Tab-separated table of N, CA and C in Angstrom:
chain	number	residue	atom	x	y	z
X	1	PHE	N	43.444	9.737	-30.428
X	1	PHE	CA	42.838	10.635	-29.456
X	1	PHE	C	41.922	9.911	-28.468
X	2	TYR	N	41.505	8.714	-28.814
X	2	TYR	CA	40.490	8.037	-28.004
X	2	TYR	C	41.036	6.849	-27.218
X	3	PHE	N	42.274	6.909	-26.816
X	3	PHE	CA	42.853	5.847	-26.013
X	3	PHE	C	42.811	6.241	-24.542
X	4	ALA	N	42.671	5.230	-23.693
X	4	ALA	CA	42.671	5.490	-22.248
X	4	ALA	C	44.055	5.957	-21.821
X	5	ALA	N	44.070	6.869	-20.902
X	5	ALA	CA	45.344	7.341	-20.364
X	5	ALA	C	45.995	6.202	-19.599
X	6	PRO	N	47.310	6.068	-19.705
X	6	PRO	CA	47.981	5.002	-18.959
X	6	PRO	C	47.743	5.182	-17.460
X	7	GLN	N	47.357	4.122	-16.830
X	7	GLN	CA	47.042	4.183	-15.404
X	7	GLN	C	47.642	2.972	-14.716
X	8	SER	N	48.377	3.211	-13.684
X	8	SER	CA	48.896	2.084	-12.918
X	8	SER	C	47.899	1.782	-11.795
X	9	TYR	N	47.594	0.518	-11.631
X	9	TYR	CA	46.636	0.109	-10.619
X	9	TYR	C	47.356	-0.594	-9.487
X	10	GLN	N	46.876	-0.344	-8.309
X	10	GLN	CA	47.424	-0.998	-7.135
X	10	GLN	C	46.310	-1.834	-6.521
X	11	PHE	N	46.512	-3.123	-6.428
X	11	PHE	CA	45.525	-4.004	-5.834
X	11	PHE	C	45.868	-4.228	-4.377
X	12	ARG	N	44.845	-4.248	-3.545
X	12	ARG	CA	45.056	-4.531	-2.140
X	12	ARG	C	43.814	-5.206	-1.572
X	13	LYS	N	43.976	-5.761	-0.397
X	13	LYS	CA	42.862	-6.431	0.262
X	13	LYS	C	41.872	-5.397	0.768
X	14	PHE	N	40.614	-5.826	0.893
X	14	PHE	CA	39.604	-4.956	1.484
X	14	PHE	C	39.975	-4.660	2.931
X	15	ASP	N	39.623	-3.465	3.380
X	15	ASP	CA	39.899	-3.080	4.756
X	15	ASP	C	39.034	-3.879	5.725
X	16	LYS	N	37.793	-4.135	5.343
X	16	LYS	CA	36.856	-4.819	6.224
X	16	LYS	C	35.707	-5.351	5.384
X	17	THR	N	35.164	-6.497	5.766
X	17	THR	CA	33.996	-7.053	5.090
X	17	THR	C	32.925	-7.329	6.142
X	18	VAL	N	31.715	-6.844	5.861
X	18	VAL	CA	30.614	-6.906	6.818
X	18	VAL	C	29.407	-7.583	6.170
X	19	MET	N	28.746	-8.428	6.946
X	19	MET	CA	27.482	-9.048	6.519
X	19	MET	C	26.390	-8.487	7.420
X	20	TYR	N	25.297	-8.077	6.805
X	20	TYR	CA	24.157	-7.570	7.573
X	20	TYR	C	22.976	-8.478	7.307
X	21	ILE	N	22.347	-8.973	8.379
X	21	ILE	CA	21.221	-9.889	8.260
X	21	ILE	C	19.968	-9.222	8.808
X	22	ASP	N	18.930	-9.206	7.984
X	22	ASP	CA	17.633	-8.665	8.364
X	22	ASP	C	16.658	-9.830	8.439
X	23	PRO	N	16.389	-10.352	9.651
X	23	PRO	CA	15.515	-11.517	9.774
X	23	PRO	C	14.117	-11.255	9.231
X	24	ALA	N	13.473	-12.337	8.800
X	24	ALA	CA	12.117	-12.244	8.272
X	24	ALA	C	11.169	-11.835	9.388
X	25	GLY	N	10.250	-10.957	9.039
X	25	GLY	CA	9.308	-10.456	10.030
X	25	GLY	C	8.253	-11.442	10.458
X	26	GLY	N	7.896	-12.374	9.600
X	26	GLY	CA	6.772	-13.237	9.921
X	26	GLY	C	7.140	-14.656	10.270
X	27	GLY	N	8.389	-14.978	10.383
X	27	GLY	CA	8.786	-16.339	10.718
X	27	GLY	C	8.607	-17.287	9.559
X	28	SER	N	8.524	-18.568	9.846
X	28	SER	CA	8.529	-19.586	8.797
X	28	SER	C	7.244	-19.624	7.991
X	29	ARG	N	6.123	-19.126	8.512
X	29	ARG	CA	4.867	-19.158	7.759
X	29	ARG	C	4.705	-17.956	6.838
X	30	SER	N	5.518	-16.992	6.992
X	30	SER	CA	5.431	-15.773	6.189
X	30	SER	C	6.117	-15.969	4.844
X	31	GLN	N	5.734	-15.150	3.877
X	31	GLN	CA	6.418	-15.142	2.583
X	31	GLN	C	7.671	-14.267	2.651
X	32	ASP	N	7.857	-13.565	3.762
X	32	ASP	CA	9.015	-12.697	3.948
X	32	ASP	C	10.281	-13.549	4.019
X	33	GLU	N	11.350	-13.007	3.492
X	33	GLU	CA	12.635	-13.707	3.529
X	33	GLU	C	13.573	-13.048	4.526
X	34	MET	N	14.509	-13.823	5.011
X	34	MET	CA	15.594	-13.277	5.804
X	34	MET	C	16.616	-12.764	4.803
X	35	ALA	N	16.724	-11.458	4.710
X	35	ALA	CA	17.606	-10.849	3.720
X	35	ALA	C	18.994	-10.649	4.306
X	36	TYR	N	19.987	-10.693	3.427
X	36	TYR	CA	21.339	-10.388	3.873
X	36	TYR	C	22.094	-9.682	2.760
X	37	SER	N	23.070	-8.912	3.188
X	37	SER	CA	23.969	-8.268	2.231
X	37	SER	C	25.389	-8.408	2.766
X	38	ILE	N	26.309	-8.471	1.827
X	38	ILE	CA	27.726	-8.529	2.181
X	38	ILE	C	28.410	-7.388	1.445
X	39	VAL	N	29.032	-6.511	2.216
X	39	VAL	CA	29.738	-5.374	1.641
X	39	VAL	C	31.167	-5.368	2.159
X	40	SER	N	32.047	-4.841	1.323
X	40	SER	CA	33.446	-4.702	1.715
X	40	SER	C	33.846	-3.244	1.620
X	41	LEU	N	34.666	-2.825	2.552
X	41	LEU	CA	35.131	-1.448	2.609
X	41	LEU	C	36.566	-1.384	2.115
X	42	LEU	N	36.824	-0.417	1.254
X	42	LEU	CA	38.175	-0.177	0.757
X	42	LEU	C	38.346	1.332	0.681
X	43	GLY	N	39.076	1.865	1.629
X	43	GLY	CA	39.205	3.313	1.708
X	43	GLY	C	37.840	3.918	1.999
X	44	THR	N	37.415	4.843	1.160
X	44	THR	CA	36.122	5.490	1.358
X	44	THR	C	35.042	4.907	0.445
X	45	TYR	N	35.304	3.778	-0.165
X	45	TYR	CA	34.342	3.147	-1.065
X	45	TYR	C	33.750	1.905	-0.417
X	46	ILE	N	32.490	1.660	-0.711
X	46	ILE	CA	31.793	0.480	-0.226
X	46	ILE	C	31.408	-0.364	-1.429
X	47	TYR	N	31.848	-1.604	-1.422
X	47	TYR	CA	31.585	-2.535	-2.521
X	47	TYR	C	30.491	-3.515	-2.090
X	48	VAL	N	29.361	-3.477	-2.783
X	48	VAL	CA	28.289	-4.439	-2.529
X	48	VAL	C	28.665	-5.702	-3.284
X	49	ARG	N	28.945	-6.761	-2.535
X	49	ARG	CA	29.451	-7.986	-3.153
X	49	ARG	C	28.384	-9.054	-3.307
X	50	GLU	N	27.405	-9.056	-2.410
X	50	GLU	CA	26.337	-10.053	-2.513
X	50	GLU	C	25.110	-9.572	-1.759
X	51	VAL	N	23.953	-9.758	-2.344
X	51	VAL	CA	22.675	-9.539	-1.678
X	51	VAL	C	21.789	-10.724	-2.029
X	52	ASP	N	21.081	-11.211	-1.049
X	52	ASP	CA	20.226	-12.373	-1.297
X	52	ASP	C	19.297	-12.534	-0.105
X	53	GLY	N	18.514	-13.582	-0.135
X	53	GLY	CA	17.621	-13.894	0.959
X	53	GLY	C	17.482	-15.393	1.093
X	54	VAL	N	17.124	-15.806	2.282
X	54	VAL	CA	16.832	-17.214	2.535
X	54	VAL	C	15.456	-17.268	3.178
X	55	SER	N	14.839	-18.430	3.140
X	55	SER	CA	13.508	-18.575	3.714
X	55	SER	C	13.510	-18.106	5.158
X	56	GLY	N	12.412	-17.459	5.542
X	56	GLY	CA	12.291	-16.990	6.915
X	56	GLY	C	12.224	-18.157	7.872
X	57	GLY	N	12.364	-17.879	9.143
X	57	GLY	CA	12.309	-18.938	10.138
X	57	GLY	C	13.680	-19.348	10.603
X	58	TYR	N	13.744	-20.566	11.183
X	58	TYR	CA	14.963	-20.992	11.850
X	58	TYR	C	15.509	-22.318	11.338
X	59	ALA	N	15.136	-22.719	10.138
X	59	ALA	CA	15.627	-23.996	9.606
X	59	ALA	C	17.144	-23.938	9.469
X	60	GLU	N	17.813	-24.964	9.971
X	60	GLU	CA	19.273	-24.972	9.961
X	60	GLU	C	19.839	-24.908	8.548
X	61	VAL	N	19.177	-25.540	7.597
X	61	VAL	CA	19.665	-25.528	6.212
X	61	VAL	C	19.704	-24.096	5.666
X	62	ASP	N	18.719	-23.292	6.029
X	62	ASP	CA	18.702	-21.896	5.571
X	62	ASP	C	19.736	-21.055	6.318
X	63	LEU	N	19.859	-21.288	7.619
X	63	LEU	CA	20.848	-20.545	8.393
X	63	LEU	C	22.269	-20.879	7.943
X	64	MET	N	22.482	-22.114	7.521
X	64	MET	CA	23.813	-22.509	7.034
X	64	MET	C	24.169	-21.778	5.732
X	65	LYS	N	23.165	-21.396	4.942
X	65	LYS	CA	23.438	-20.610	3.733
X	65	LYS	C	24.081	-19.271	4.117
X	66	LEU	N	23.638	-18.711	5.237
X	66	LEU	CA	24.233	-17.457	5.707
X	66	LEU	C	25.673	-17.669	6.139
X	67	VAL	N	25.917	-18.737	6.866
X	67	VAL	CA	27.280	-19.048	7.329
X	67	VAL	C	28.193	-19.278	6.128
X	68	THR	N	27.701	-20.025	5.147
X	68	THR	CA	28.500	-20.315	3.950
X	68	THR	C	28.825	-19.037	3.179
X	69	ALA	N	27.841	-18.153	3.037
X	69	ALA	CA	28.082	-16.886	2.336
X	69	ALA	C	29.126	-16.058	3.081
X	70	ALA	N	29.032	-16.007	4.402
X	70	ALA	CA	30.004	-15.252	5.198
X	70	ALA	C	31.405	-15.835	5.039
X	71	LYS	N	31.495	-17.142	5.055
X	71	LYS	CA	32.791	-17.810	4.923
X	71	LYS	C	33.373	-17.588	3.529
X	72	THR	N	32.533	-17.665	2.501
X	72	THR	CA	32.986	-17.473	1.121
X	72	THR	C	33.611	-16.102	0.922
X	73	HIS	N	33.014	-15.079	1.527
X	73	HIS	CA	33.488	-13.703	1.342
X	73	HIS	C	34.446	-13.253	2.443
X	74	LYS	N	34.814	-14.170	3.339
X	74	LYS	CA	35.754	-13.865	4.422
X	74	LYS	C	35.276	-12.665	5.255
X	75	VAL	N	34.038	-12.750	5.699
X	75	VAL	CA	33.413	-11.676	6.468
X	75	VAL	C	34.103	-11.521	7.820
X	76	ASP	N	34.325	-10.272	8.208
X	76	ASP	CA	34.938	-9.960	9.504
X	76	ASP	C	33.892	-9.769	10.596
X	77	LEU	N	32.747	-9.197	10.214
X	77	LEU	CA	31.710	-8.835	11.186
X	77	LEU	C	30.345	-9.177	10.612
X	78	VAL	N	29.502	-9.815	11.423
X	78	VAL	CA	28.119	-10.110	11.050
X	78	VAL	C	27.220	-9.328	11.996
X	79	CYS	N	26.363	-8.465	11.440
X	79	CYS	CA	25.388	-7.707	12.224
X	79	CYS	C	24.009	-8.297	11.972
X	80	VAL	N	23.286	-8.581	13.035
X	80	VAL	CA	21.958	-9.180	12.936
X	80	VAL	C	20.961	-8.245	13.603
X	81	GLU	N	19.910	-7.863	12.862
X	81	GLU	CA	18.839	-7.083	13.467
X	81	GLU	C	18.137	-7.961	14.480
X	82	LYS	N	17.848	-7.411	15.652
X	82	LYS	CA	17.193	-8.228	16.662
X	82	LYS	C	15.751	-7.812	16.909
X	83	ASN	N	15.192	-6.992	16.057
X	83	ASN	CA	13.833	-6.499	16.265
X	83	ASN	C	12.802	-7.625	16.304
X	84	TYR	N	12.897	-8.560	15.374
X	84	TYR	CA	11.949	-9.664	15.343
X	84	TYR	C	12.536	-10.836	16.118
X	85	GLY	N	11.753	-11.381	17.025
X	85	GLY	CA	12.198	-12.554	17.766
X	85	GLY	C	13.045	-12.234	18.978
X	86	ASN	N	13.289	-10.962	19.253
X	86	ASN	CA	14.063	-10.558	20.433
X	86	ASN	C	15.351	-11.342	20.611
X	87	GLY	N	16.115	-11.459	19.542
X	87	GLY	CA	17.412	-12.112	19.619
X	87	GLY	C	17.391	-13.593	19.291
X	88	ALA	N	16.234	-14.130	18.902
X	88	ALA	CA	16.148	-15.562	18.594
X	88	ALA	C	17.025	-15.938	17.407
X	89	HIS	N	17.083	-15.069	16.410
X	89	HIS	CA	17.920	-15.371	15.239
X	89	HIS	C	19.393	-15.452	15.631
X	90	MET	N	19.818	-14.561	16.486
X	90	MET	CA	21.210	-14.592	16.942
X	90	MET	C	21.480	-15.871	17.726
X	91	ALA	N	20.524	-16.276	18.548
X	91	ALA	CA	20.694	-17.502	19.326
X	91	ALA	C	20.817	-18.721	18.422
X	92	MET	N	20.149	-18.710	17.284
X	92	MET	CA	20.229	-19.829	16.344
X	92	MET	C	21.497	-19.751	15.484
X	93	LEU	N	21.919	-18.537	15.147
X	93	LEU	CA	23.079	-18.362	14.272
X	93	LEU	C	24.415	-18.560	14.998
X	94	LYS	N	24.476	-18.115	16.228
X	94	LYS	CA	25.755	-18.103	16.947
X	94	LYS	C	26.440	-19.475	16.993
X	95	PRO	N	25.749	-20.561	17.375
X	95	PRO	CA	26.441	-21.855	17.403
X	95	PRO	C	26.913	-22.311	16.025
X	96	LEU	N	26.162	-21.975	14.977
X	96	LEU	CA	26.559	-22.370	13.624
X	96	LEU	C	27.820	-21.628	13.198
X	97	PHE	N	27.873	-20.332	13.495
X	97	PHE	CA	29.077	-19.562	13.165
X	97	PHE	C	30.259	-20.041	13.999
X	98	GLU	N	30.044	-20.311	15.271
X	98	GLU	CA	31.144	-20.776	16.122
X	98	GLU	C	31.711	-22.098	15.623
X	99	LYS	N	30.846	-22.961	15.106
X	99	LYS	CA	31.294	-24.269	14.642
X	99	LYS	C	31.930	-24.223	13.253
X	100	HIS	N	31.317	-23.479	12.329
X	100	HIS	CA	31.738	-23.531	10.927
X	100	HIS	C	32.559	-22.337	10.457
X	101	TYR	N	32.456	-21.205	11.141
X	101	TYR	CA	33.229	-20.028	10.737
X	101	TYR	C	33.481	-19.135	11.960
X	102	PRO	N	34.367	-19.575	12.849
X	102	PRO	CA	34.600	-18.831	14.092
X	102	PRO	C	35.451	-17.574	13.912
X	103	HIS	N	35.887	-17.293	12.695
X	103	HIS	CA	36.811	-16.177	12.465
X	103	HIS	C	36.127	-14.821	12.341
X	104	CYS	N	34.822	-14.773	12.527
X	104	CYS	CA	34.156	-13.469	12.445
X	104	CYS	C	33.433	-13.169	13.751
X	105	ARG	N	33.172	-11.911	13.946
X	105	ARG	CA	32.491	-11.430	15.145
X	105	ARG	C	31.009	-11.263	14.825
X	106	LEU	N	30.128	-11.618	15.733
X	106	LEU	CA	28.693	-11.435	15.578
X	106	LEU	C	28.219	-10.353	16.535
X	107	GLU	N	27.365	-9.464	16.031
X	107	GLU	CA	26.790	-8.410	16.865
X	107	GLU	C	25.314	-8.281	16.541
X	108	GLU	N	24.537	-7.958	17.556
X	108	GLU	CA	23.122	-7.662	17.348
X	108	GLU	C	22.945	-6.165	17.261
X	109	GLU	N	21.957	-5.763	16.506
X	109	GLU	CA	21.693	-4.338	16.343
X	109	GLU	C	20.202	-4.091	16.491
X	110	GLN	N	19.848	-3.221	17.421
X	110	GLN	CA	18.453	-2.827	17.616
X	110	GLN	C	18.204	-1.597	16.742
X	111	VAL	N	17.216	-1.676	15.883
X	111	VAL	CA	16.885	-0.541	15.018
X	111	VAL	C	15.435	-0.163	15.233
X	112	SER	N	15.122	1.078	14.908
X	112	SER	CA	13.744	1.530	15.051
X	112	SER	C	13.437	2.524	13.942
X	113	GLY	N	12.180	2.760	13.735
X	113	GLY	CA	11.755	3.696	12.699
X	113	GLY	C	11.461	2.982	11.395
X	114	GLN	N	10.960	3.744	10.453
X	114	GLN	CA	10.577	3.197	9.155
X	114	GLN	C	11.812	2.721	8.393
X	115	LYS	N	11.763	1.466	7.953
X	115	LYS	CA	12.919	0.860	7.282
X	115	LYS	C	13.338	1.650	6.044
X	116	GLU	N	12.373	2.084	5.243
X	116	GLU	CA	12.702	2.810	4.021
X	116	GLU	C	13.486	4.080	4.320
X	117	LEU	N	13.094	4.797	5.366
X	117	LEU	CA	13.810	6.026	5.723
X	117	LEU	C	15.229	5.728	6.180
X	118	ARG	N	15.408	4.645	6.930
X	118	ARG	CA	16.752	4.271	7.373
X	118	ARG	C	17.641	3.936	6.178
X	119	VAL	N	17.089	3.196	5.224
X	119	VAL	CA	17.857	2.819	4.042
X	119	VAL	C	18.211	4.057	3.221
X	120	ILE	N	17.234	4.914	2.995
X	120	ILE	CA	17.473	6.138	2.213
X	120	ILE	C	18.530	7.007	2.898
X	121	ASP	N	18.417	7.182	4.210
X	121	ASP	CA	19.389	8.010	4.939
X	121	ASP	C	20.797	7.440	4.866
X	122	THR	N	20.906	6.115	4.752
X	122	THR	CA	22.222	5.482	4.663
X	122	THR	C	22.787	5.566	3.250
X	123	LEU	N	21.955	5.284	2.256
X	123	LEU	CA	22.448	5.189	0.882
X	123	LEU	C	22.595	6.528	0.166
X	124	GLU	N	21.771	7.497	0.492
X	124	GLU	CA	21.774	8.769	-0.247
X	124	GLU	C	23.146	9.447	-0.274
X	125	PRO	N	23.835	9.579	0.861
X	125	PRO	CA	25.165	10.213	0.782
X	125	PRO	C	26.160	9.392	-0.041
X	126	LEU	N	26.086	8.063	0.068
X	126	LEU	CA	27.002	7.210	-0.695
X	126	LEU	C	26.748	7.327	-2.189
X	127	LEU	N	25.488	7.314	-2.575
X	127	LEU	CA	25.147	7.433	-3.992
X	127	LEU	C	25.477	8.834	-4.519
X	128	GLY	N	25.204	9.853	-3.705
X	128	GLY	CA	25.478	11.229	-4.119
X	128	GLY	C	26.958	11.503	-4.326
X	129	GLN	N	27.806	10.802	-3.596
X	129	GLN	CA	29.256	10.994	-3.719
X	129	GLN	C	29.904	9.910	-4.566
X	130	HIS	N	29.091	9.053	-5.170
X	130	HIS	CA	29.593	7.969	-6.038
X	130	HIS	C	30.587	7.074	-5.298
X	131	ARG	N	30.233	6.698	-4.074
X	131	ARG	CA	31.116	5.861	-3.266
X	131	ARG	C	30.562	4.459	-3.055
X	132	LEU	N	29.434	4.161	-3.675
X	132	LEU	CA	28.856	2.824	-3.586
X	132	LEU	C	29.117	2.104	-4.897
X	133	VAL	N	29.833	0.999	-4.817
X	133	VAL	CA	30.190	0.214	-6.000
X	133	VAL	C	29.441	-1.110	-5.887
X	134	ILE	N	28.646	-1.424	-6.892
X	134	ILE	CA	27.894	-2.669	-6.892
X	134	ILE	C	28.542	-3.597	-7.903
X	135	THR	N	28.971	-4.746	-7.439
X	135	THR	CA	29.655	-5.675	-8.325
X	135	THR	C	28.665	-6.321	-9.289
X	136	GLN	N	29.166	-6.692	-10.442
X	136	GLN	CA	28.340	-7.370	-11.431
X	136	GLN	C	27.798	-8.680	-10.861
X	137	GLN	N	28.596	-9.359	-10.060
X	137	GLN	CA	28.166	-10.615	-9.455
X	137	GLN	C	26.967	-10.406	-8.532
X	138	ALA	N	26.938	-9.285	-7.806
X	138	ALA	CA	25.816	-9.004	-6.908
X	138	ALA	C	24.529	-8.816	-7.699
X	139	ILE	N	24.626	-8.103	-8.810
X	139	ILE	CA	23.435	-7.865	-9.638
X	139	ILE	C	22.964	-9.173	-10.279
X	140	THR	N	23.896	-9.954	-10.783
X	140	THR	CA	23.545	-11.235	-11.408
X	140	THR	C	22.910	-12.173	-10.390
X	141	ARG	N	23.483	-12.248	-9.199
X	141	ARG	CA	22.937	-13.138	-8.166
X	141	ARG	C	21.547	-12.674	-7.744
X	142	ASP	N	21.352	-11.368	-7.621
X	142	ASP	CA	20.038	-10.838	-7.258
X	142	ASP	C	19.003	-11.262	-8.302
X	143	TYR	N	19.345	-11.140	-9.566
X	143	TYR	CA	18.435	-11.525	-10.648
X	143	TYR	C	18.149	-13.028	-10.613
X	144	GLN	N	19.189	-13.824	-10.446
X	144	GLN	CA	19.009	-15.278	-10.428
X	144	GLN	C	18.193	-15.738	-9.220
X	145	SER	N	18.352	-15.062	-8.106
X	145	SER	CA	17.688	-15.499	-6.881
X	145	SER	C	16.172	-15.310	-6.917
X	146	ILE	N	15.675	-14.414	-7.756
X	146	ILE	CA	14.227	-14.172	-7.786
X	146	ILE	C	13.507	-15.037	-8.808
X	147	GLN	N	14.230	-15.818	-9.575
X	147	GLN	CA	13.606	-16.622	-10.628
X	147	GLN	C	12.711	-17.726	-10.077
X	148	ARG	N	12.859	-18.072	-8.814
X	148	ARG	CA	12.053	-19.149	-8.232
X	148	ARG	C	10.648	-18.694	-7.827
X	149	PHE	N	10.410	-17.388	-7.887
X	149	PHE	CA	9.111	-16.856	-7.476
X	149	PHE	C	8.175	-16.689	-8.677
X	150	PRO	N	6.861	-16.676	-8.430
X	150	PRO	CA	5.913	-16.431	-9.525
X	150	PRO	C	6.151	-15.066	-10.160
X	151	ALA	N	5.846	-14.969	-11.446
X	151	ALA	CA	6.133	-13.745	-12.217
X	151	ALA	C	5.486	-12.507	-11.620
X	152	ASP	N	4.304	-12.643	-11.037
X	152	ASP	CA	3.601	-11.460	-10.541
X	152	ASP	C	4.204	-10.878	-9.262
X	153	VAL	N	5.063	-11.627	-8.564
X	153	VAL	CA	5.654	-11.110	-7.330
X	153	VAL	C	7.179	-11.126	-7.323
X	154	LYS	N	7.796	-11.704	-8.329
X	154	LYS	CA	9.251	-11.908	-8.275
X	154	LYS	C	10.038	-10.619	-8.092
X	155	LEU	N	9.615	-9.514	-8.714
X	155	LEU	CA	10.388	-8.271	-8.576
X	155	LEU	C	10.373	-7.725	-7.156
X	156	THR	N	9.339	-8.040	-6.390
X	156	THR	CA	9.296	-7.538	-5.011
X	156	THR	C	10.363	-8.181	-4.142
X	157	TYR	N	10.974	-9.281	-4.613
X	157	TYR	CA	12.037	-9.943	-3.876
X	157	TYR	C	13.429	-9.493	-4.340
X	158	SER	N	13.494	-8.618	-5.320
X	158	SER	CA	14.775	-8.151	-5.853
X	158	SER	C	15.271	-6.939	-5.074
X	159	CYS	N	16.478	-7.026	-4.572
X	159	CYS	CA	17.069	-5.913	-3.830
X	159	CYS	C	17.149	-4.654	-4.689
X	160	PHE	N	17.624	-4.814	-5.906
X	160	PHE	CA	17.853	-3.629	-6.737
X	160	PHE	C	16.550	-3.053	-7.281
X	161	TYR	N	15.544	-3.871	-7.469
X	161	TYR	CA	14.217	-3.354	-7.835
X	161	TYR	C	13.664	-2.536	-6.661
X	162	GLN	N	13.772	-3.096	-5.462
X	162	GLN	CA	13.300	-2.368	-4.279
X	162	GLN	C	14.056	-1.065	-4.085
X	163	MET	N	15.352	-1.109	-4.306
X	163	MET	CA	16.187	0.085	-4.152
X	163	MET	C	15.775	1.176	-5.146
X	164	ALA	N	15.481	0.777	-6.372
X	164	ALA	CA	15.116	1.731	-7.413
X	164	ALA	C	13.726	2.321	-7.204
X	165	HIS	N	12.868	1.631	-6.452
X	165	HIS	CA	11.487	2.074	-6.272
X	165	HIS	C	11.193	2.518	-4.831
X	166	MET	N	12.223	2.724	-4.047
X	166	MET	CA	12.023	3.088	-2.656
X	166	MET	C	11.658	4.565	-2.522
X	167	THR	N	10.669	4.831	-1.687
X	167	THR	CA	10.285	6.200	-1.387
X	167	THR	C	10.124	6.335	0.126
X	168	SER	N	10.170	7.558	0.581
X	168	SER	CA	9.984	7.789	2.021
X	168	SER	C	8.507	7.801	2.364
């Protein structure tokens, strides 16, 4: 009585893969990180494949981590918030993407309003309809990425900790 019903599975490629970059607000002297997420769309489901951050600022070594992540996941579109630096991050990223991963499109996005409200407004319908799928690799990477921070602040750098404690 307790066996799974036979189910045939059909595997297919993702419809689209998008990387979103949120530049650090305080530049290289700030403790803020340049956060990024990589999600893939398959039908009406969104798969969170990677979330992480790199040091704020414009160091090429950190920007190359973004290019490498995009290339690894075969990203089709990279969206960069331009609120901080008035497009400076895009100006630094564009030549690196053109040289090392020219197969994706880069776009800037101007956003306004409280970040928490924007995130809640985006995620609430997806979570309510069970259409957001978070891969085990994304959760593991998020956990591993915060281990370099002191114990008293490390959770504030975790995407999923922030997501679980977000309020309007």
